[in-house]
XYZ file of C-alpha atoms in Angstrom:
726
model
C -40.077 31.455 -8.075
C -38.218 33.671 -10.525
C -34.901 35.131 -9.468
C -35.027 38.357 -11.436
C -32.637 40.747 -9.688
C -29.794 40.765 -7.167
C -31.167 39.804 -3.795
C -31.195 42.355 -1.014
C -31.348 41.530 2.686
C -33.359 38.398 3.432
C -33.829 35.772 6.121
C -30.466 34.140 5.394
C -28.600 37.284 6.464
C -29.643 36.594 10.059
C -29.542 32.831 9.809
C -29.727 30.481 12.768
C -29.046 27.280 10.813
C -27.691 28.121 7.344
C -24.018 28.931 7.429
C -23.488 27.081 10.691
C -21.401 23.904 11.026
C -23.545 20.787 11.182
C -22.652 17.106 10.970
C -24.154 15.145 8.062
C -27.648 13.937 8.861
C -27.015 10.862 6.698
C -23.717 10.113 8.439
C -25.033 7.493 10.893
C -26.535 5.464 8.030
C -23.231 5.441 6.177
C -20.966 4.567 9.087
C -23.308 1.752 10.180
C -23.555 0.319 6.663
C -27.312 0.789 6.461
C -27.419 3.412 3.682
C -28.865 1.533 0.677
C -26.525 1.824 -2.314
C -27.549 0.710 -5.788
C -26.024 -2.776 -5.729
C -27.350 -3.447 -2.230
C -31.078 -2.843 -2.693
C -32.032 -6.039 -0.921
C -34.811 -4.050 0.729
C -36.453 -3.304 -2.618
C -35.383 -6.319 -4.704
C -34.507 -9.156 -2.296
C -34.609 -11.825 -5.000
C -32.377 -10.047 -7.518
C -30.024 -12.234 -9.519
C -26.504 -11.302 -10.533
C -25.495 -9.813 -13.849
C -21.966 -9.733 -15.226
C -20.826 -7.863 -18.348
C -18.490 -8.804 -21.148
C -16.497 -6.050 -22.812
C -15.071 -5.890 -26.326
C -11.516 -7.122 -26.741
C -10.536 -4.722 -29.530
C -10.185 -0.963 -29.767
C -12.461 -0.509 -32.775
C -13.961 -2.555 -35.567
C -16.850 -5.032 -35.870
C -18.010 -8.264 -34.299
C -18.339 -10.973 -36.933
C -19.485 -13.855 -34.721
C -20.569 -14.613 -31.158
C -21.230 -18.029 -29.634
C -22.873 -17.960 -26.201
C -24.102 -21.565 -26.103
C -21.544 -22.700 -23.536
C -22.368 -19.752 -21.325
C -26.100 -20.470 -21.491
C -25.467 -24.066 -20.432
C -23.149 -23.134 -17.571
C -24.245 -23.820 -13.960
C -26.683 -21.333 -12.500
C -27.083 -19.243 -15.661
C -30.584 -17.874 -16.181
C -30.067 -15.697 -19.271
C -27.472 -14.403 -21.713
C -27.983 -11.401 -23.977
C -25.425 -10.628 -26.679
C -25.081 -7.431 -28.632
C -25.701 -9.231 -31.939
C -29.156 -10.293 -30.764
C -30.641 -6.811 -30.649
C -30.570 -3.732 -32.841
C -28.363 -0.857 -31.744
C -30.052 0.942 -28.876
C -30.687 4.645 -29.163
C -28.225 6.947 -27.471
C -29.386 8.798 -24.372
C -28.488 12.324 -23.358
C -24.781 13.039 -23.991
C -23.954 9.394 -24.687
C -21.375 9.500 -27.473
C -20.890 5.757 -27.950
C -23.855 3.402 -28.131
C -24.120 1.492 -24.892
C -25.302 -1.797 -26.440
C -26.677 -3.450 -29.555
C -25.369 -4.114 -33.056
C -21.993 -5.274 -34.280
C -19.960 -2.054 -34.219
C -17.175 -1.676 -31.654
C -16.301 1.968 -31.060
C -13.908 1.531 -28.146
C -12.211 -1.108 -26.035
C -14.403 -2.753 -23.363
C -17.597 -1.564 -25.023
C -20.279 -3.875 -23.604
C -20.988 -6.820 -25.933
C -22.868 -9.256 -23.651
C -24.452 -9.687 -20.242
C -24.853 -12.937 -18.295
C -27.445 -13.400 -15.527
C -26.923 -16.174 -12.987
C -27.836 -17.238 -9.466
C -24.491 -16.086 -8.062
C -21.919 -13.495 -8.966
C -19.249 -16.160 -9.442
C -21.441 -18.175 -11.815
C -22.218 -15.110 -13.924
C -18.568 -14.092 -14.098
C -17.391 -17.587 -14.989
C -20.025 -17.965 -17.710
C -19.103 -14.644 -19.299
C -15.625 -16.035 -19.966
C -17.188 -18.856 -22.013
C -18.651 -16.518 -24.641
C -16.696 -16.714 -27.881
C -16.321 -13.478 -29.836
C -14.685 -13.006 -33.220
C -13.791 -9.553 -34.534
C -12.820 -7.731 -37.657
C -10.465 -5.058 -36.407
C -10.546 -1.574 -37.866
C -7.574 0.053 -39.509
C -4.745 0.981 -37.121
C -5.614 4.230 -35.403
C -3.354 7.209 -34.920
C -3.498 7.791 -31.165
C -0.616 10.273 -30.950
C -2.056 13.448 -29.412
C 1.241 15.337 -29.758
C 1.283 14.682 -33.487
C -2.370 15.662 -33.712
C -1.633 18.948 -31.973
C 1.106 19.722 -34.470
C -1.387 19.157 -37.288
C -4.150 21.324 -35.862
C -2.088 24.065 -34.216
C -2.899 27.426 -35.747
C -5.907 26.135 -37.677
C -9.526 27.202 -37.284
C -11.039 30.401 -36.017
C -10.088 31.302 -32.431
C -12.694 30.664 -29.758
C -11.715 33.993 -28.206
C -9.812 36.792 -29.925
C -9.256 40.174 -28.265
C -6.981 42.889 -29.646
C -3.764 42.623 -31.644
C -2.105 39.635 -30.026
C 0.828 39.522 -32.443
C 1.713 43.128 -31.660
C 1.559 42.429 -27.932
C 4.128 39.663 -28.234
C 6.307 41.692 -30.603
C 6.471 44.598 -28.166
C 6.593 42.658 -24.868
C 9.358 43.121 -22.318
C 9.156 39.405 -21.437
C 7.621 36.400 -23.150
C 6.889 32.858 -21.998
C 6.245 30.257 -24.710
C 6.046 26.658 -23.510
C 4.324 23.327 -24.093
C 2.494 21.496 -21.314
C 1.041 17.992 -21.128
C -1.619 16.507 -18.876
C -2.462 12.784 -19.013
C -5.766 10.982 -19.193
C -7.333 10.640 -15.752
C -9.934 8.286 -14.311
C -12.654 9.326 -11.856
C -11.773 6.290 -9.700
C -14.636 6.804 -7.254
C -15.017 4.158 -4.556
C -18.390 2.829 -5.727
C -18.275 1.388 -9.258
C -21.109 2.079 -11.695
C -23.881 -0.120 -10.336
C -27.586 -0.724 -10.879
C -30.350 -3.016 -9.752
C -33.182 -3.135 -12.291
C -36.584 -4.773 -12.262
C -37.946 -4.997 -15.823
C -39.383 -8.432 -15.301
C -43.005 -7.815 -16.109
C -44.546 -5.753 -18.897
C -43.236 -2.319 -19.739
C -42.862 -0.932 -16.222
C -39.248 -0.597 -15.118
C -37.745 0.289 -11.744
C -34.100 1.307 -11.693
C -32.101 1.613 -8.492
C -28.871 3.081 -9.762
C -25.774 5.046 -8.832
C -26.272 8.261 -10.749
C -25.781 11.976 -10.164
C -28.673 13.249 -12.286
C -32.034 11.547 -11.797
C -33.938 13.461 -14.480
C -31.249 13.110 -17.144
C -31.009 9.411 -16.353
C -34.781 9.032 -16.396
C -35.036 10.635 -19.835
C -32.094 8.654 -21.213
C -33.475 5.278 -20.138
C -36.753 6.099 -21.896
C -34.882 7.162 -25.042
C -32.518 4.194 -25.017
C -35.269 1.586 -24.753
C -38.017 3.494 -26.561
C -40.546 3.297 -23.743
C -42.727 5.897 -22.080
C -40.894 7.815 -19.370
C -43.962 7.494 -17.142
C -43.418 3.720 -17.048
C -39.968 4.142 -15.466
C -39.017 4.932 -11.881
C -35.410 5.838 -11.062
C -33.992 5.978 -7.546
C -30.479 6.870 -6.420
C -30.606 7.893 -2.749
C -26.920 7.220 -2.038
C -24.004 7.499 -4.441
C -20.504 6.403 -3.491
C -18.770 9.119 -5.490
C -19.125 10.135 -9.089
C -16.930 13.124 -9.976
C -18.853 13.440 -13.245
C -18.642 9.834 -14.422
C -22.215 9.217 -13.259
C -23.828 12.261 -14.856
C -25.104 10.211 -17.775
C -26.686 6.817 -18.369
C -23.997 4.143 -18.490
C -23.839 0.463 -19.410
C -24.501 -0.895 -15.914
C -28.160 0.198 -15.963
C -28.660 -0.829 -19.597
C -27.208 -4.312 -19.091
C -29.102 -4.877 -15.842
C -32.339 -3.893 -17.599
C -31.726 -6.214 -20.543
C -30.762 -9.020 -18.181
C -33.874 -8.489 -16.068
C -36.144 -8.588 -19.103
C -34.484 -11.746 -20.402
C -34.437 -13.591 -17.073
C -37.824 -12.360 -15.866
C -36.457 -11.291 -12.464
C -34.712 -8.245 -11.000
C -30.983 -8.133 -11.762
C -28.111 -6.344 -10.039
C -24.948 -5.486 -11.935
C -21.775 -3.597 -11.072
C -19.135 -2.860 -13.678
C -15.765 -4.433 -12.856
C -13.070 -1.827 -12.260
C -11.422 -2.348 -15.688
C -14.768 -1.535 -17.323
C -15.224 1.473 -15.066
C -11.993 2.788 -16.561
C -12.400 1.707 -20.172
C -16.147 1.381 -20.674
C -17.465 4.498 -18.950
C -15.806 7.918 -19.213
C -12.544 9.582 -18.283
C -10.741 12.908 -18.554
C -8.901 13.249 -21.848
C -5.199 13.915 -21.969
C -4.318 17.393 -23.223
C -1.490 19.075 -25.088
C -1.283 22.802 -24.425
C 0.821 25.639 -25.750
C 0.751 28.768 -23.625
C 2.345 32.064 -24.546
C 2.332 35.010 -22.165
C 3.530 38.550 -22.886
C 4.131 41.109 -20.139
C 5.501 44.586 -19.610
C 8.139 45.651 -17.094
C 5.348 46.628 -14.706
C 4.289 42.984 -14.507
C 1.009 43.437 -16.303
C 0.086 40.871 -18.916
C -0.270 42.401 -22.365
C -0.910 39.196 -24.312
C -2.288 35.726 -23.517
C -2.172 32.951 -26.121
C -3.548 29.558 -25.153
C -4.035 26.730 -27.617
C -4.901 23.190 -26.576
C -5.970 19.832 -27.952
C -7.790 16.879 -26.409
C -9.160 13.644 -27.879
C -12.602 12.059 -27.925
C -14.819 9.750 -29.915
C -16.453 11.442 -32.922
C -19.206 13.698 -31.621
C -17.710 14.063 -28.146
C -16.481 17.141 -26.323
C -13.059 16.130 -25.074
C -11.475 18.332 -22.393
C -11.439 22.075 -22.981
C -8.265 23.068 -21.142
C -8.681 26.676 -22.265
C -11.958 27.126 -20.332
C -10.565 29.536 -17.733
C -8.241 31.532 -19.975
C -10.729 34.018 -21.468
C -11.841 35.260 -18.048
C -9.371 34.561 -15.228
C -6.577 37.121 -15.620
C -6.474 40.650 -16.961
C -4.673 41.285 -20.239
C -5.037 43.694 -23.123
C -5.035 41.009 -25.816
C -5.686 37.287 -25.970
C -6.107 34.438 -28.407
C -7.691 31.199 -27.188
C -8.349 28.068 -29.221
C -9.343 24.554 -28.170
C -9.118 21.664 -30.643
C -11.082 18.425 -30.360
C -9.361 15.489 -32.070
C -11.341 12.349 -32.957
C -9.763 9.126 -31.683
C -11.266 5.646 -31.150
C -10.601 5.555 -27.426
C -12.929 4.981 -24.478
C -15.297 7.880 -24.082
C -14.126 11.172 -22.616
C -16.544 13.374 -20.714
C -16.960 15.481 -17.621
C -14.579 14.905 -14.726
C -14.480 17.182 -11.698
C -13.877 20.745 -12.944
C -13.817 19.667 -16.605
C -11.558 22.044 -18.512
C -10.334 24.225 -15.675
C -8.663 21.350 -13.810
C -6.428 20.515 -16.788
C -6.099 24.075 -18.003
C -4.940 25.475 -14.671
C -2.384 22.666 -14.407
C -0.653 24.432 -17.303
C -1.658 28.091 -17.012
C -0.589 28.387 -13.384
C 2.875 27.015 -14.180
C 3.157 29.521 -17.023
C 2.196 32.312 -14.618
C 5.030 31.293 -12.287
C 7.452 31.126 -15.193
C 6.553 34.667 -16.178
C 6.830 35.908 -12.592
C 10.344 34.502 -12.448
C 11.331 36.204 -15.710
C 10.040 39.491 -14.356
C 11.730 39.010 -10.991
C 8.377 39.257 -9.214
C 6.875 37.372 -6.292
C 4.412 34.888 -7.854
C 1.674 36.054 -5.472
C 2.234 39.696 -6.310
C 2.327 38.939 -10.045
C -1.123 37.397 -9.815
C -2.418 40.319 -7.771
C -1.174 42.790 -10.380
C -3.132 40.891 -13.024
C -6.434 40.703 -11.182
C -9.554 42.016 -12.915
C -13.036 42.917 -11.748
C -14.494 42.592 -15.255
C -14.491 39.866 -17.865
C -11.265 40.740 -19.719
C -12.657 39.312 -22.953
C -15.745 41.544 -22.630
C -14.922 44.465 -20.285
C -18.531 45.668 -20.221
C -19.402 42.575 -18.181
C -18.412 42.881 -14.493
C -17.890 39.946 -12.180
C -20.861 39.552 -9.864
C -18.470 39.157 -6.926
C -14.730 38.470 -7.078
C -12.245 38.401 -4.194
C -9.267 36.673 -5.786
C -6.779 39.202 -4.425
C -8.051 38.644 -0.902
C -7.611 34.879 -1.395
C -3.959 35.453 -2.327
C -3.282 37.909 0.479
C -5.048 35.879 3.180
C -3.316 32.745 1.985
C 0.130 34.333 1.881
C -0.291 35.551 5.445
C -1.665 32.280 6.819
C 0.933 30.176 4.987
C 3.804 32.443 6.065
C 4.659 32.930 2.391
C 7.108 35.733 3.132
C 9.398 33.167 4.793
C 9.300 30.780 1.833
C 12.316 29.500 -0.045
C 13.128 32.170 -2.648
C 16.117 30.458 -4.263
C 15.128 27.364 -6.295
C 17.084 24.393 -4.993
C 18.370 26.453 -2.076
C 16.639 25.020 1.004
C 17.404 21.646 2.608
C 15.950 19.629 5.456
C 18.264 16.667 5.826
C 18.010 14.635 2.626
C 15.030 16.649 1.386
C 15.007 19.689 -0.866
C 12.218 22.013 0.338
C 10.065 24.085 -1.995
C 6.983 26.292 -1.853
C 4.398 26.804 -4.558
C 1.277 28.843 -5.193
C -1.434 28.759 -7.830
C -4.640 30.600 -8.519
C -7.968 28.805 -8.715
C -10.984 29.591 -10.852
C -14.179 27.716 -11.617
C -17.383 29.095 -13.115
C -20.485 29.550 -10.958
C -23.183 27.906 -13.045
C -26.749 27.537 -11.731
C -29.595 25.363 -13.019
C -33.379 25.367 -12.569
C -34.260 23.265 -9.543
C -37.514 22.260 -7.909
C -38.829 20.708 -4.712
C -42.024 19.927 -2.817
C -42.482 21.036 0.796
C -45.057 19.289 2.998
C -46.040 20.220 6.541
C -47.566 17.218 8.266
C -48.196 17.233 11.991
C -45.244 19.456 12.799
C -42.901 17.493 10.519
C -41.525 19.256 7.441
C -41.019 16.856 4.536
C -38.939 17.917 1.533
C -39.202 15.915 -1.686
C -36.808 16.542 -4.560
C -34.962 14.361 -7.041
C -31.671 15.983 -5.963
C -28.866 13.498 -5.304
C -26.182 13.310 -2.624
C -22.938 11.994 -4.123
C -21.079 12.277 -0.830
C -21.230 16.061 -0.889
C -23.681 16.687 1.952
C -26.835 17.499 -0.031
C -29.132 15.916 2.556
C -27.713 18.181 5.215
C -27.576 21.539 3.436
C -31.066 21.083 1.988
C -32.424 20.289 5.441
C -30.659 23.380 6.792
C -32.166 25.526 4.034
C -35.660 24.183 4.654
C -35.398 24.578 8.426
C -34.122 28.147 8.084
C -36.859 29.155 5.671
C -39.660 27.653 7.759
C -38.248 28.746 11.126
C -37.963 25.165 12.340
C -35.305 22.848 13.756
C -33.325 20.648 11.398
C -34.430 17.672 13.497
C -38.001 18.354 12.356
C -37.089 18.091 8.651
C -37.338 14.816 6.752
C -35.452 14.735 3.461
C -36.764 12.511 0.661
C -34.415 12.654 -2.270
C -33.197 11.129 -5.529
C -36.451 9.614 -6.786
C -37.925 10.380 -10.205
C -41.367 10.618 -8.574
C -40.233 13.837 -6.881
C -39.932 17.311 -8.449
C -37.028 17.753 -10.842
C -33.949 19.376 -9.320
C -30.644 20.545 -10.707
C -28.969 17.268 -9.813
C -25.336 17.044 -8.716
C -22.630 18.185 -11.101
C -20.674 21.110 -12.445
C -20.483 22.717 -9.000
C -24.089 23.842 -9.590
C -25.762 21.337 -7.268
C -25.595 23.126 -3.925
C -26.489 26.677 -5.042
C -29.250 25.475 -7.361
C -30.914 22.832 -5.185
C -30.891 24.950 -2.023
C -32.554 27.729 -4.021
C -35.179 25.249 -5.222
C -35.918 24.122 -1.668
C -36.115 27.760 -0.596
C -38.644 28.424 -3.390
C -40.788 25.465 -2.318
C -40.687 26.471 1.336
C -41.603 30.078 0.528
C -44.575 28.722 -1.441
C -45.493 26.618 1.594
C -45.249 29.667 3.871
C -47.584 31.567 1.549
C -50.067 28.696 1.508
C -50.065 28.333 5.293
C -50.539 32.079 5.723
C -53.420 32.033 3.229
C -55.098 29.147 5.017
C -54.895 31.120 8.263
C -56.210 34.301 6.631
C -52.951 36.198 7.177
C -51.719 38.852 4.767
C -48.270 38.677 6.347
C -46.801 35.990 8.536
C -43.560 35.297 10.359
C -42.157 31.805 10.767
C -39.808 31.399 13.695
C -39.169 28.935 16.494
C -41.548 26.418 14.993
C -44.419 28.903 15.123
C -46.343 31.065 12.685
C -47.347 34.543 13.828
C -49.264 37.421 12.264
C -52.101 39.690 13.336
C -53.816 37.990 16.252
C -52.440 34.572 15.284
C -49.626 32.905 17.210
C -49.602 29.155 16.867
C -47.201 26.261 16.648
C -46.823 24.701 13.222
C -47.458 21.361 14.921
C -50.979 22.586 15.743
C -51.911 22.744 12.048
C -53.917 19.545 11.789
C -54.279 19.174 8.040
C -51.382 18.346 5.765
C -50.280 21.379 3.746
C -48.206 20.952 0.597
C -46.603 23.314 -1.912
C -44.305 22.831 -4.876
C -42.102 25.335 -6.669
C -38.830 25.666 -8.541
C -36.183 28.338 -8.858
C -35.957 29.882 -12.321
C -33.018 32.105 -13.159
C -33.598 35.535 -14.676
C -31.833 36.945 -17.703
C -30.255 39.635 -15.523
C -27.486 37.176 -14.626
C -26.255 37.340 -18.224
C -25.062 40.850 -17.434
C -22.472 39.464 -15.036
C -19.523 37.112 -15.143
C -20.105 34.595 -12.360
C -17.249 32.582 -10.931
C -15.590 31.184 -7.842
C -11.996 31.961 -6.959
C -9.250 30.633 -4.765
C -5.565 30.355 -4.031
C -3.626 27.189 -3.219
C -0.356 27.164 -1.297
C 1.828 24.077 -0.811
C 5.113 23.053 0.710
C 6.841 20.039 -0.811
C 9.921 18.002 -0.106
C 11.870 16.374 -2.945
C 14.374 13.719 -1.918
C 17.792 14.932 -2.991
C 18.985 11.440 -3.983
C 15.883 9.715 -5.423
C 13.613 12.527 -6.611
C 10.704 11.211 -4.524
C 8.235 14.044 -3.918
C 6.231 14.451 -0.736
C 3.663 17.139 -0.096
C 4.282 18.483 3.410
C 1.475 20.989 3.953
C -1.357 22.532 1.968
C -3.621 25.553 2.272
C -6.652 26.530 0.201
C -8.356 29.908 0.456
C -11.769 29.966 -1.231
C -14.103 32.725 -2.406
C -17.402 31.000 -3.187
C -20.159 33.136 -1.733
C -22.000 32.170 1.446
C -20.811 28.831 2.784
C -23.990 26.954 3.679
C -22.284 24.393 5.909
C -18.586 24.859 6.739
C -18.141 21.182 7.631
C -19.440 19.699 4.389
C -17.865 22.496 2.338
C -14.471 21.871 3.919
C -14.815 18.166 3.157
C -15.399 19.037 -0.490
C -12.361 21.303 -0.664
C -9.923 18.925 1.050
C -11.231 16.147 -1.193
C -10.412 18.301 -4.199
C -6.967 18.959 -2.771
C -6.382 15.211 -2.435
C -7.370 14.730 -6.082
C -4.908 17.487 -6.967
C -2.087 15.620 -5.237
C -2.870 12.537 -7.317
C -3.101 14.581 -10.501
C 0.267 16.191 -9.820
C 2.298 13.212 -8.700
C 0.896 9.872 -9.811
C -2.287 9.678 -11.885
C -1.790 8.666 -15.512
C -4.017 6.436 -17.631
C -1.357 4.423 -19.437
C -2.501 4.185 -23.051
C -1.609 1.105 -25.074
C -1.436 2.853 -28.440
C -1.358 -0.430 -30.331
C -4.572 -1.785 -28.849
C -6.352 1.443 -27.974
C -7.033 0.813 -24.298
C -5.806 1.879 -20.883
C -3.591 -0.856 -19.516
C -3.516 0.209 -15.848
C -7.269 -0.169 -15.530
C -7.558 -1.025 -11.847
C -6.912 0.612 -8.506
C -3.689 -1.358 -8.004
C -1.999 0.192 -11.021
C -3.801 3.514 -11.472
C -2.269 5.305 -8.526
C -4.454 7.810 -6.710
C -3.354 9.670 -3.606
C -3.842 7.693 -0.391
C -3.757 8.552 3.307
C 0.034 8.414 3.543
C 0.311 11.020 0.774
C -1.833 13.624 2.512
C -0.227 15.880 5.115
C -1.572 18.874 6.983
C -4.470 20.476 5.118
C -6.069 23.793 5.954
C -9.026 25.550 4.341
C -10.036 29.185 4.742
C -13.417 30.384 3.478
C -13.807 34.092 2.887
C -17.574 33.536 3.260
C -18.405 36.353 0.900
C -21.940 37.109 -0.288
C -22.824 37.079 -3.997
C -26.228 38.739 -4.337
C -26.347 37.960 -8.081
C -25.714 34.236 -7.722
C -28.671 32.868 -5.736
C -31.256 33.871 -3.103
C -28.872 32.427 -0.505
C -25.983 34.486 -1.996
C -24.134 31.171 -2.280
C -22.079 29.513 -4.997
C -20.627 26.033 -5.463
C -17.226 25.101 -4.041
C -16.729 21.374 -4.688
C -14.733 21.751 -7.901
C -12.852 24.889 -6.882
C -10.963 22.776 -4.334
C -9.283 20.866 -7.173
C -8.552 23.751 -9.531
C -4.928 24.868 -9.402
C -3.736 22.342 -6.806
C -1.550 20.328 -9.186
C 0.143 23.473 -10.492
C 0.876 24.695 -6.968
C 2.637 21.369 -6.347
C 4.506 21.594 -9.669
C 5.627 25.114 -8.795
C 6.749 23.851 -5.404
C 8.788 21.072 -7.002
C 10.526 23.645 -9.198
C 11.162 25.848 -6.186
C 12.656 22.864 -4.342
C 14.894 21.632 -7.159
C 15.357 24.367 -9.730
C 14.110 21.850 -12.309
C 10.975 22.776 -14.266
C 8.690 19.881 -15.268
C 5.804 20.658 -17.609
C 4.644 17.079 -18.194
C 2.294 15.586 -15.604
C 2.456 13.537 -13.485
C 5.710 14.766 -11.934
C 7.246 11.337 -11.545
C 10.900 11.131 -10.610
C 11.998 9.730 -13.958
C 11.202 13.083 -15.571
C 13.746 15.077 -13.557
C 16.027 12.840 -11.498
C 18.858 13.325 -13.989
C 18.592 17.099 -13.537
C 18.511 17.272 -9.747
C 21.149 19.468 -8.089
C 24.421 17.689 -7.449
C 24.590 16.185 -3.978
């Protein structure tokens, strides 16, 4: 199915299932512990042995010698594979560092060996017996601030509109500040895990925790140089990913090598320190933001320059991603710098770019509002735009940012907020209120599915994954709506490379793309059923097909009917800017004596097209809000600049938000309809819930204390000496 023009009225505008709240259909499996995760595939590989990895002990350099003899002779050990024993493996899709093979060490905890044993404890103990000698590389410069000073002002701008210098020269008010965001870890509950059977011949079966089946499937074939048709990849349940499981990682590679060496299936989960140093993370950023505005509050100039680090060939974190399109402004200059550093790999983490960029931009917006003497909500409203400000001939397909701000201000009782920084107390607590805008692009991807009608049961097959987001449920809702059936009559078969290729889960494109793919397959199935019955036109409703003189239950169709299709996106979408928008409001308390910060209440208002399932969508948004609390107040990958690794590489010392940190949370969906976005008029929302949250908290802390902190996380040591006198 080709989506070639904005959709008009269709079956989803009078939906009985889509858009209605529905509990997760996979929920019972998860709460009873029967959902099969990658490390627990005892159903498929009951005799799997245990693999355990060894990571490099230096930041960069070469391995000069490895001795694994003691490990091979240790109790229970079936096989040991060291990186010096094989040639460097090819790099799969978007892998920057090689995952195994050869003597080069590109980053700390790069995998250098795998041990396979009868028990987990035996494999772990034996890995500690492997002797490794290194030749360390020259000391690396890991100072991102110094790197920013070197690169600032160099290179052609990524976006340049109008005479920016003149705008700042003539401005009534100017903001010019530096902002810092730290490295962040995905820290999902389930570590990177795989069970692999490569024990006989070339055929390989991989049960893995991965967000993108097709990308993973291709990358395994590339990495090992074998035919993709000889590989099957399954990932039916994923215990969180947030982008760290988009690409092939070392867990699957090491389990495969261990399985081949031991001649049996092998399961392997990366220890938490290797999750944080071996896989991927969000790069720290340094950002300089300059804003120019007139007395009317309208922005006349926007200057955003940022730097992030990565391994050579990587993408870093583009903190300027939102700046070309979010706010109106006559002129703008945007430049993102990528600085090579020998650190563990940086790559996509929930809302890559916008999450870090809005942490800075939305503070700068509040700083300008204060200089102008304007309400921060009103200042943002004044600078709304219905066109791409970097290319005014391109309109937004659908944008209701102002309504997000206005609805949020009313629901949050913003008019009664503290308006004097440091001026409101509740016992020992200074009370503050903050707001921030939210923006995330609305990307869509081609996505396919197969729809099968068999004895009144509708079976949907697609390699789409569910990473805790509710994919099983919203795809079943889409299929049931399209075929006029009950959700109970839909069986979802997902996350298997034998099924049609979907969009996969990532970039907030999963829900809008995969539901469109299921819709395309079901429409093809409707057409096939109608053709088989000799109907030119047919209606599907209440589990029946009607047309002409025909009125029969779908369960009465005796032969299995199958159809496969995929959604393909037309070029017409290039004529629109497509995004999702929101507003975050928070109330914080800062302890007047200690500087401890507590978030007291939170509200998110989201504009993301049709909401397919309010329950699962709300879960995504409040999850993003929780991540925003951690980003604002505690998360910081502590870099050992001498050794080139993150020292707090476990969940005891990398501090994410926990239950006690999360107060009252409320989510409002505008439930708008974007006819340009998809046939369902829906867009993604999972990353929008994170965008802007940290800045709203930072603005609330300033409002509570009168102390501005531009360096995340907002730990008490950064402002306790500047708190108001008690």
